[in-house]
């Protein structure tokens, strides 16, 4: 890689060619881990604000496909798996900020834990606040405490899951189809929270690879 960043993509052409041209799962896994390590180490060693800004907004300009090609098939408890989940979470929030804010706000009302405090969104949290939170969490991966950023994302997922489950209960009789969709969403948020929490523990133990 060059000494300076001139594009929002930081991977050598060889890495991309190896990934795109290979069907070997071991090769795909190797490239995913190498790119994740290279990206994170390079940026965290010298977190230039303009570089971090481009990374946070990468999917806004380039879509999620490039990141999905690199990291989406990685195991949940891995560095590329963690990065993929944070980028995907940010994308989901931005695609439906109003709906996500509604679920999150309900979660803060029904979940008897400190997760809302850990996540760090203001109360009440509207679409703008939820979108800003997603950016701050992703930024924290590159210029803050990596494990704390993962914990904040996990807490956000738990609060949102609680909100989705609560609203599903409300709609179970009148709109069972919508209730089922919300229950599925709650389960996905819960699973993602568990995966991110595990990644945070591994990072603190210097074992997240």
Coordinates of N, CA and C in Angstrom, one line a residue:
X1 N 0.8 -1.2 0.0 CA 0.0 0.0 0.0 C 0.9 1.2 0.0
X2 N 0.4 2.3 -0.6 CA 1.2 3.5 -0.6 C 1.2 4.2 0.7
X3 N 2.1 5.2 0.9 CA 2.2 5.8 2.2 C 1.0 6.7 2.5
X4 N 0.3 7.2 1.4 CA -0.8 8.1 1.6 C -2.0 7.4 1.0
X5 N -3.2 7.8 1.6 CA -4.4 7.2 1.0 C -5.0 8.2 0.0
X6 N -5.3 7.8 -1.2 CA -5.9 8.7 -2.2 C -7.3 8.2 -2.6
X7 N -7.7 7.0 -2.1 CA -9.0 6.5 -2.5 C -9.6 5.9 -1.2
X8 N -10.9 5.7 -1.2 CA -11.6 5.1 -0.1 C -11.4 3.6 0.0
X9 N -10.7 3.0 -0.9 CA -10.4 1.6 -0.9 C -8.9 1.4 -0.7
X10 N -8.5 0.5 0.3 CA -7.1 0.5 0.7 C -6.4 -0.8 0.4
X11 N -7.0 -1.7 -0.4 CA -6.5 -3.0 -0.6 C -5.8 -3.1 -2.0
X12 N -4.7 -3.8 -2.0 CA -3.9 -4.0 -3.2 C -4.7 -4.7 -4.3
X13 N -4.4 -4.5 -5.5 CA -5.1 -5.2 -6.6 C -4.9 -6.7 -6.5
X14 N -3.7 -7.1 -6.0 CA -3.5 -8.5 -5.8 C -4.4 -9.2 -4.9
X15 N -4.8 -8.5 -3.8 CA -5.7 -9.0 -2.8 C -7.1 -9.2 -3.4
X16 N -7.5 -8.1 -4.2 CA -8.8 -8.2 -4.8 C -8.9 -9.4 -5.9
X17 N -7.8 -9.5 -6.7 CA -7.8 -10.5 -7.7 C -7.8 -11.9 -7.1
X18 N -7.0 -12.0 -6.0 CA -7.0 -13.3 -5.3 C -8.4 -13.7 -4.8
X19 N -9.1 -12.7 -4.3 CA -10.4 -13.0 -3.7 C -11.4 -13.3 -4.8
X20 N -11.4 -12.4 -5.8 CA -12.4 -12.5 -6.8 C -12.2 -13.8 -7.7
X21 N -11.0 -14.2 -7.8 CA -10.7 -15.3 -8.7 C -10.7 -16.7 -8.0
X22 N -10.9 -16.7 -6.7 CA -10.7 -18.0 -6.1 C -12.0 -18.5 -5.4
X23 N -12.3 -19.7 -5.5 CA -13.4 -20.3 -4.9 C -13.0 -21.1 -3.7
X24 N -11.8 -21.2 -3.4 CA -11.3 -22.0 -2.3 C -11.7 -21.3 -1.0
X25 N -12.5 -21.9 -0.1 CA -12.9 -21.2 1.1 C -11.7 -20.7 2.0
X26 N -10.6 -21.5 2.0 CA -9.4 -21.1 2.8 C -8.8 -19.9 2.2
X27 N -8.8 -19.8 0.9 CA -8.2 -18.6 0.2 C -9.1 -17.4 0.5
X28 N -10.4 -17.6 0.4 CA -11.3 -16.5 0.7 C -11.2 -16.0 2.1
X29 N -11.1 -16.9 3.1 CA -10.9 -16.6 4.5 C -9.6 -15.8 4.7
X30 N -8.5 -16.3 4.1 CA -7.2 -15.7 4.2 C -7.2 -14.2 3.8
X31 N -7.8 -14.0 2.6 CA -7.9 -12.6 2.1 C -8.7 -11.8 3.0
X32 N -9.9 -12.3 3.4 CA -10.7 -11.5 4.3 C -10.0 -11.1 5.6
X33 N -9.2 -12.0 6.2 CA -8.5 -11.6 7.4 C -7.4 -10.7 7.1
X34 N -6.7 -10.9 6.0 CA -5.5 -10.0 5.7 C -6.0 -8.6 5.4
X35 N -7.1 -8.4 4.7 CA -7.6 -7.1 4.4 C -8.1 -6.4 5.6
X36 N -8.8 -7.1 6.4 CA -9.3 -6.5 7.7 C -8.2 -6.1 8.6
X37 N -7.2 -6.9 8.8 CA -6.0 -6.6 9.6 C -5.3 -5.4 9.0
X38 N -5.0 -5.4 7.7 CA -4.3 -4.3 7.1 C -5.0 -3.0 7.2
X39 N -6.3 -3.0 6.9 CA -7.1 -1.8 7.0 C -7.1 -1.2 8.4
X40 N -7.4 -2.1 9.4 CA -7.5 -1.6 10.7 C -6.2 -1.1 11.3
X41 N -5.2 -1.9 11.1 CA -3.9 -1.5 11.6 C -3.4 -0.2 11.0
X42 N -3.5 0.0 9.7 CA -3.0 1.2 9.1 C -3.7 2.4 9.5
X43 N -5.0 2.3 9.6 CA -5.8 3.5 10.0 C -5.7 3.8 11.5
X44 N -5.7 2.8 12.3 CA -5.6 3.1 13.8 C -4.2 3.6 14.1
X45 N -3.2 3.2 13.4 CA -1.8 3.7 13.6 C -1.7 5.2 13.3
X46 N -2.5 5.6 12.4 CA -2.5 7.0 11.9 C -3.9 7.5 11.5
X47 N -4.8 7.7 12.5 CA -6.2 8.0 12.2 C -6.4 9.4 11.7
X48 N -6.0 9.6 10.4 CA -6.2 10.9 9.8 C -7.7 11.2 9.7
X49 N -8.2 12.3 10.1 CA -9.7 12.5 10.1 C -10.3 12.3 8.7
X50 N -9.7 12.8 7.7 CA -10.3 12.7 6.3 C -10.3 11.2 5.9
X51 N -9.3 10.5 6.3 CA -9.4 9.0 6.0 C -10.5 8.3 6.7
X52 N -10.6 8.6 8.0 CA -11.7 8.0 8.8 C -13.1 8.4 8.2
X53 N -13.2 9.7 7.8 CA -14.4 10.1 7.2 C -14.8 9.3 6.0
X54 N -13.8 9.1 5.1 CA -14.1 8.3 3.9 C -14.4 6.9 4.2
X55 N -13.8 6.3 5.2 CA -14.2 4.9 5.6 C -15.6 4.8 6.2
X56 N -15.9 5.8 7.0 CA -17.3 5.8 7.6 C -18.3 5.9 6.5
X57 N -18.1 6.7 5.5 CA -19.0 7.0 4.4 C -18.8 6.1 3.2
X58 N -17.9 5.1 3.3 CA -17.5 4.3 2.1 C -18.8 3.7 1.4
X59 N -19.7 3.1 2.2 CA -20.8 2.5 1.6 C -21.8 3.5 1.0
X60 N -21.8 4.7 1.5 CA -22.7 5.7 0.9 C -22.3 6.0 -0.5
X61 N -21.0 6.0 -0.8 CA -20.5 6.3 -2.2 C -20.3 5.1 -3.0
X62 N -20.0 4.0 -2.4 CA -19.7 2.8 -3.2 C -20.6 1.6 -3.0
X63 N -21.6 1.7 -2.1 CA -22.5 0.6 -1.9 C -21.8 -0.4 -1.0
X64 N -22.6 -1.4 -0.6 CA -22.1 -2.4 0.4 C -21.4 -3.6 -0.3
X65 N -21.5 -3.7 -1.7 CA -21.1 -4.9 -2.4 C -19.6 -5.2 -2.2
X66 N -18.7 -4.1 -2.3 CA -17.3 -4.4 -2.2 C -17.0 -4.9 -0.8
X67 N -17.6 -4.4 0.3 CA -17.3 -4.9 1.6 C -17.9 -6.3 1.8
X68 N -19.1 -6.5 1.2 CA -19.7 -7.8 1.3 C -18.8 -8.9 0.6
X69 N -18.2 -8.5 -0.6 CA -17.3 -9.5 -1.3 C -16.2 -9.9 -0.4
X70 N -15.7 -8.9 0.4 CA -14.5 -9.2 1.2 C -14.8 -9.9 2.5
X71 N -15.8 -9.5 3.2 CA -16.0 -9.9 4.6 C -17.3 -10.6 4.9
X72 N -18.3 -10.7 4.1 CA -19.6 -11.2 4.5 C -19.6 -12.7 4.8
X73 N -18.6 -13.4 4.2 CA -18.6 -14.9 4.4 C -17.7 -15.3 5.6
X74 N -17.1 -14.3 6.3 CA -16.2 -14.6 7.4 C -17.1 -15.0 8.6
X75 N -16.5 -15.8 9.5 CA -17.2 -16.2 10.7 C -17.5 -15.0 11.6
X76 N -18.6 -15.2 12.3 CA -19.0 -14.1 13.2 C -18.0 -13.6 14.2
X77 N -17.3 -14.6 14.8 CA -16.3 -14.2 15.8 C -14.9 -14.1 15.2
X78 N -14.8 -13.1 14.3 CA -13.5 -12.8 13.6 C -13.4 -11.3 13.4
X79 N -12.3 -10.8 13.1 CA -12.1 -9.4 12.8 C -12.9 -9.0 11.5
X80 N -12.8 -9.7 10.4 CA -13.6 -9.3 9.2 C -15.1 -9.5 9.5
X81 N -15.4 -10.5 10.3 CA -16.8 -10.7 10.6 C -17.4 -9.5 11.4
X82 N -16.6 -9.0 12.4 CA -17.0 -7.9 13.2 C -17.2 -6.6 12.3
X83 N -16.2 -6.4 11.5 CA -16.3 -5.2 10.6 C -17.5 -5.2 9.7
X84 N -17.7 -6.4 9.2 CA -18.9 -6.6 8.3 C -20.2 -6.3 9.0
X85 N -20.3 -6.8 10.2 CA -21.6 -6.6 11.0 C -21.8 -5.1 11.3
X86 N -20.7 -4.4 11.6 CA -20.9 -3.0 11.9 C -21.2 -2.2 10.7
X87 N -20.6 -2.4 9.6 CA -21.0 -1.8 8.3 C -22.4 -2.1 7.9
X88 N -22.8 -3.3 8.1 CA -24.1 -3.7 7.7 C -25.2 -3.1 8.6
X89 N -24.9 -3.0 9.9 CA -25.7 -2.4 10.9 C -25.9 -0.9 10.5
X90 N -24.9 -0.2 10.2 CA -25.0 1.2 9.8 C -25.8 1.3 8.5
X91 N -25.7 0.4 7.6 CA -26.5 0.5 6.3 C -27.9 0.3 6.6
X92 N -28.3 -0.7 7.5 CA -29.6 -1.0 7.8 C -30.3 0.2 8.5
X93 N -29.5 0.9 9.4 CA -30.0 2.1 10.1 C -30.3 3.2 9.1
X94 N -29.4 3.4 8.2 CA -29.6 4.5 7.2 C -30.7 4.3 6.2
X95 N -30.9 3.0 5.9 CA -32.0 2.7 5.0 C -33.4 2.9 5.6
X96 N -33.5 2.8 6.9 CA -34.8 3.0 7.6 C -34.5 3.6 8.9
X97 N -34.1 4.8 8.9 CA -33.7 5.5 10.2 C -35.0 5.7 11.0
X98 N -36.1 6.1 10.4 CA -37.3 6.3 11.2 C -37.8 5.1 11.8
X99 N -37.9 4.0 11.1 CA -38.3 2.7 11.7 C -37.4 2.2 12.7
X100 N -36.1 2.3 12.5 CA -35.2 1.9 13.5 C -35.2 2.7 14.8
X101 N -35.4 4.0 14.6 CA -35.5 4.9 15.8 C -36.7 4.5 16.6
X102 N -37.8 4.2 15.9 CA -39.1 3.8 16.6 C -38.8 2.5 17.4
X103 N -38.2 1.5 16.8 CA -37.9 0.3 17.6 C -36.9 0.6 18.8
X104 N -35.9 1.4 18.5 CA -35.0 1.7 19.6 C -35.6 2.4 20.7
X105 N -36.4 3.4 20.4 CA -37.1 4.2 21.4 C -38.0 3.3 22.3
X106 N -38.7 2.4 21.6 CA -39.6 1.4 22.4 C -38.7 0.6 23.3
X107 N -37.5 0.2 22.8 CA -36.6 -0.7 23.5 C -36.1 0.0 24.8
X108 N -35.9 1.3 24.7 CA -35.4 2.1 25.9 C -36.5 2.1 27.0
X109 N -37.8 2.0 26.6 CA -38.9 2.0 27.5 C -39.2 0.7 28.2
X110 N -38.8 -0.4 27.5 CA -39.2 -1.7 28.1 C -38.0 -2.6 28.5
X111 N -36.7 -2.2 28.2 CA -35.6 -3.0 28.5 C -35.0 -2.5 29.9
X112 N -35.0 -3.4 30.9 CA -34.5 -3.0 32.2 C -33.0 -3.2 32.3
X113 N -32.2 -2.5 31.6 CA -30.8 -2.7 31.6 C -30.1 -1.3 31.3
X114 N -28.8 -1.3 31.4 CA -28.1 -0.1 31.0 C -27.7 0.0 29.6
X115 N -28.2 -0.9 28.8 CA -27.8 -1.0 27.4 C -28.0 0.4 26.6
X116 N -29.1 1.1 26.9 CA -29.3 2.4 26.3 C -28.2 3.4 26.6
X117 N -27.7 3.3 27.9 CA -26.6 4.2 28.3 C -25.4 3.8 27.5
X118 N -25.1 2.5 27.5 CA -23.9 2.0 26.8 C -23.9 2.4 25.3
X119 N -25.1 2.2 24.7 CA -25.2 2.5 23.2 C -24.8 4.0 23.0
X120 N -25.3 4.9 23.8 CA -24.9 6.3 23.8 C -25.8 7.2 23.0
X121 N -27.0 6.7 22.6 CA -27.9 7.6 21.9 C -28.7 8.5 22.9
X122 N -29.0 9.7 22.5 CA -29.8 10.5 23.4 C -31.2 10.0 23.6
X123 N -31.9 10.5 24.6 CA -33.3 10.1 24.8 C -34.1 11.4 24.9
X124 N -35.2 11.4 24.0 CA -35.6 10.4 23.0 C -34.6 10.5 21.8
X125 N -34.6 9.4 21.1 CA -33.7 9.3 19.9 C -34.5 9.2 18.7
X126 N -34.4 10.2 17.8 CA -35.1 10.2 16.6 C -34.2 9.7 15.4
X127 N -34.7 9.7 14.2 CA -33.9 9.2 13.1 C -32.6 9.9 12.9
X128 N -32.5 11.2 13.1 CA -31.2 11.9 13.0 C -30.2 11.4 14.1
X129 N -30.7 11.2 15.3 CA -29.8 10.8 16.4 C -29.3 9.3 16.2
X130 N -30.2 8.5 15.7 CA -29.9 7.1 15.4 C -28.8 7.0 14.3
X131 N -29.0 7.8 13.3 CA -28.1 7.8 12.2 C -26.7 8.3 12.6
X132 N -26.7 9.3 13.5 CA -25.4 9.8 14.0 C -24.8 8.8 14.9
X133 N -25.5 8.1 15.7 CA -25.0 7.1 16.5 C -24.3 6.0 15.7
X134 N -24.9 5.6 14.6 CA -24.3 4.6 13.7 C -22.9 5.0 13.2
X135 N -22.8 6.3 12.8 CA -21.6 6.8 12.4 C -20.5 6.9 13.5
X136 N -21.0 7.3 14.7 CA -20.0 7.4 15.8 C -19.5 6.0 16.2
X137 N -20.3 5.0 16.1 CA -19.9 3.6 16.5 C -18.9 3.2 15.4
X138 N -19.1 3.3 14.2 CA -18.2 2.9 13.1 C -16.9 3.7 13.2
X139 N -17.0 5.0 13.5 CA -15.8 5.8 13.6 C -14.9 5.3 14.8
X140 N -15.6 4.9 15.8 CA -14.9 4.4 17.0 C -14.0 3.2 16.7
X141 N -14.4 2.4 15.7 CA -13.6 1.2 15.4 C -12.2 1.7 14.9
X142 N -12.1 2.8 14.2 CA -10.9 3.3 13.6 C -10.1 4.2 14.4
X143 N -10.7 5.0 15.3 CA -10.0 6.0 16.1 C -10.2 6.0 17.6
X144 N -11.0 5.0 18.1 CA -11.3 4.9 19.5 C -10.9 3.5 20.0
X145 N -11.6 3.2 21.1 CA -11.4 1.8 21.7 C -12.3 0.9 20.9
X146 N -11.6 -0.1 20.2 CA -12.3 -1.0 19.3 C -13.4 -1.8 20.0
X147 N -13.0 -2.3 21.2 CA -13.9 -3.2 22.0 C -15.1 -2.4 22.5
X148 N -14.9 -1.1 22.9 CA -16.0 -0.3 23.3 C -16.9 0.0 22.2
X149 N -16.4 0.2 21.0 CA -17.3 0.4 19.8 C -18.1 -0.8 19.6
X150 N -17.5 -2.0 19.7 CA -18.3 -3.2 19.5 C -19.4 -3.4 20.6
X151 N -19.0 -3.0 21.8 CA -20.0 -3.1 22.9 C -21.1 -2.1 22.7
X152 N -20.8 -1.0 22.2 CA -21.9 0.0 22.0 C -22.8 -0.5 20.9
X153 N -22.3 -1.1 19.8 CA -23.1 -1.6 18.8 C -24.0 -2.8 19.3
X154 N -23.4 -3.6 20.1 CA -24.1 -4.7 20.7 C -25.3 -4.2 21.6
X155 N -25.0 -3.2 22.4 CA -26.0 -2.6 23.2 C -27.1 -2.0 22.4
X156 N -26.8 -1.4 21.3 CA -27.8 -0.8 20.4 C -28.7 -1.9 19.9
X157 N -28.1 -3.0 19.5 CA -28.8 -4.2 19.0 C -29.8 -4.8 20.0
X158 N -29.3 -4.8 21.3 CA -30.2 -5.4 22.3 C -31.4 -4.5 22.6
X159 N -31.1 -3.2 22.6 CA -32.2 -2.3 22.8 C -33.2 -2.4 21.7
X160 N -32.7 -2.4 20.5 CA -33.6 -2.4 19.3 C -34.4 -3.7 19.2
X161 N -33.7 -4.8 19.6 CA -34.4 -6.1 19.7 C -35.5 -6.1 20.7
X162 N -35.3 -5.5 21.8 CA -36.3 -5.4 22.8 C -37.5 -4.6 22.3
X163 N -37.2 -3.5 21.6 CA -38.3 -2.7 21.0 C -39.1 -3.5 20.0
X164 N -38.4 -4.2 19.1 CA -39.1 -5.0 18.1 C -40.0 -6.1 18.7
X165 N -39.5 -6.7 19.7 CA -40.2 -7.8 20.4 C -41.5 -7.2 21.1
X166 N -41.3 -6.1 21.7 CA -42.4 -5.4 22.4 C -43.5 -5.0 21.4
X167 N -43.1 -4.4 20.3 CA -44.1 -4.0 19.3 C -44.8 -5.2 18.6
X168 N -44.0 -6.3 18.5 CA -44.6 -7.5 17.9 C -45.7 -8.0 18.8
X169 N -45.4 -8.0 20.1 CA -46.5 -8.4 21.1 C -47.7 -7.6 20.9
X170 N -47.6 -6.3 20.7 CA -48.7 -5.4 20.6 C -49.5 -5.7 19.4
X171 N -48.9 -6.2 18.3 CA -49.6 -6.4 17.0 C -49.9 -7.9 16.8
X172 N -49.7 -8.7 17.7 CA -49.8 -10.1 17.5 C -51.2 -10.5 17.1
X173 N -52.2 -9.9 17.7 CA -53.6 -10.3 17.4 C -54.1 -9.6 16.1
X174 N -53.9 -8.3 16.0 CA -54.5 -7.5 14.9 C -53.7 -7.7 13.6
X175 N -52.4 -7.9 13.7 CA -51.5 -8.0 12.5 C -50.5 -9.0 12.7
X176 N -50.9 -10.3 12.7 CA -49.9 -11.4 13.0 C -48.7 -11.4 12.0
X177 N -48.9 -11.1 10.8 CA -47.8 -11.1 9.8 C -46.8 -10.1 10.2
X178 N -47.2 -8.9 10.5 CA -46.2 -7.9 10.9 C -45.6 -8.3 12.2
X179 N -46.3 -8.8 13.1 CA -45.8 -9.3 14.4 C -44.7 -10.3 14.1
X180 N -44.9 -11.2 13.2 CA -43.9 -12.3 12.9 C -42.6 -11.6 12.3
X181 N -42.8 -10.6 11.4 CA -41.6 -9.9 10.9 C -40.8 -9.3 12.0
X182 N -41.5 -8.6 12.9 CA -40.8 -7.9 14.0 C -40.1 -8.9 14.9
X183 N -40.7 -10.1 15.1 CA -40.1 -11.1 16.0 C -38.9 -11.6 15.3
X184 N -38.9 -11.8 14.0 CA -37.7 -12.3 13.3 C -36.6 -11.2 13.4
X185 N -37.0 -10.0 13.2 CA -36.0 -8.9 13.3 C -35.4 -8.8 14.7
X186 N -36.2 -9.0 15.7 CA -35.7 -9.0 17.1 C -34.7 -10.1 17.3
X187 N -35.0 -11.3 16.8 CA -34.0 -12.4 16.9 C -32.7 -12.1 16.2
X188 N -32.8 -11.5 15.0 CA -31.6 -11.2 14.3 C -30.7 -10.1 15.1
X189 N -31.4 -9.1 15.6 CA -30.7 -8.1 16.4 C -30.0 -8.8 17.6
X190 N -30.8 -9.7 18.2 CA -30.2 -10.4 19.4 C -29.0 -11.2 19.1
X191 N -29.1 -11.9 18.0 CA -28.0 -12.7 17.5 C -26.7 -11.9 17.2
X192 N -27.0 -10.7 16.5 CA -25.9 -9.8 16.2 C -25.3 -9.3 17.5
X193 N -26.1 -8.9 18.4 CA -25.6 -8.4 19.7 C -24.6 -9.5 20.4
X194 N -25.1 -10.7 20.4 CA -24.2 -11.8 21.0 C -22.9 -11.9 20.2
X195 N -23.0 -11.8 18.9 CA -21.7 -12.0 18.1 C -20.8 -10.8 18.4
X196 N -21.3 -9.6 18.4 CA -20.5 -8.4 18.6 C -19.9 -8.4 20.0
X197 N -20.7 -8.9 21.0 CA -20.2 -9.0 22.4 C -19.0 -10.0 22.5
X198 N -19.2 -11.1 21.8 CA -18.1 -12.1 21.7 C -16.8 -11.5 21.1
X199 N -17.0 -10.8 20.0 CA -15.9 -10.1 19.4 C -15.2 -9.1 20.3
X200 N -15.9 -8.4 21.0 CA -15.3 -7.4 22.0 C -14.5 -8.2 23.0
X201 N -15.0 -9.3 23.5 CA -14.2 -10.1 24.5 C -12.9 -10.6 23.9
X202 N -13.0 -11.1 22.7 CA -11.8 -11.6 22.0 C -10.8 -10.5 21.7
X203 N -11.3 -9.3 21.4 CA -10.4 -8.2 21.1 C -9.6 -7.8 22.4
X204 N -10.3 -7.8 23.5 CA -9.7 -7.4 24.8 C -8.7 -8.5 25.2
X205 N -8.9 -9.7 24.7 CA -8.0 -10.8 25.1 C -6.9 -11.0 24.0
X206 N -6.9 -10.0 23.0 CA -5.9 -10.0 21.9 C -6.0 -11.3 21.1
X207 N -7.3 -11.8 20.9 CA -7.5 -13.0 20.2 C -8.5 -12.9 19.1
X208 N -8.8 -11.7 18.7 CA -9.7 -11.5 17.6 C -8.9 -11.4 16.3
X209 N -9.1 -12.4 15.4 CA -8.3 -12.5 14.2 C -9.2 -12.6 13.0

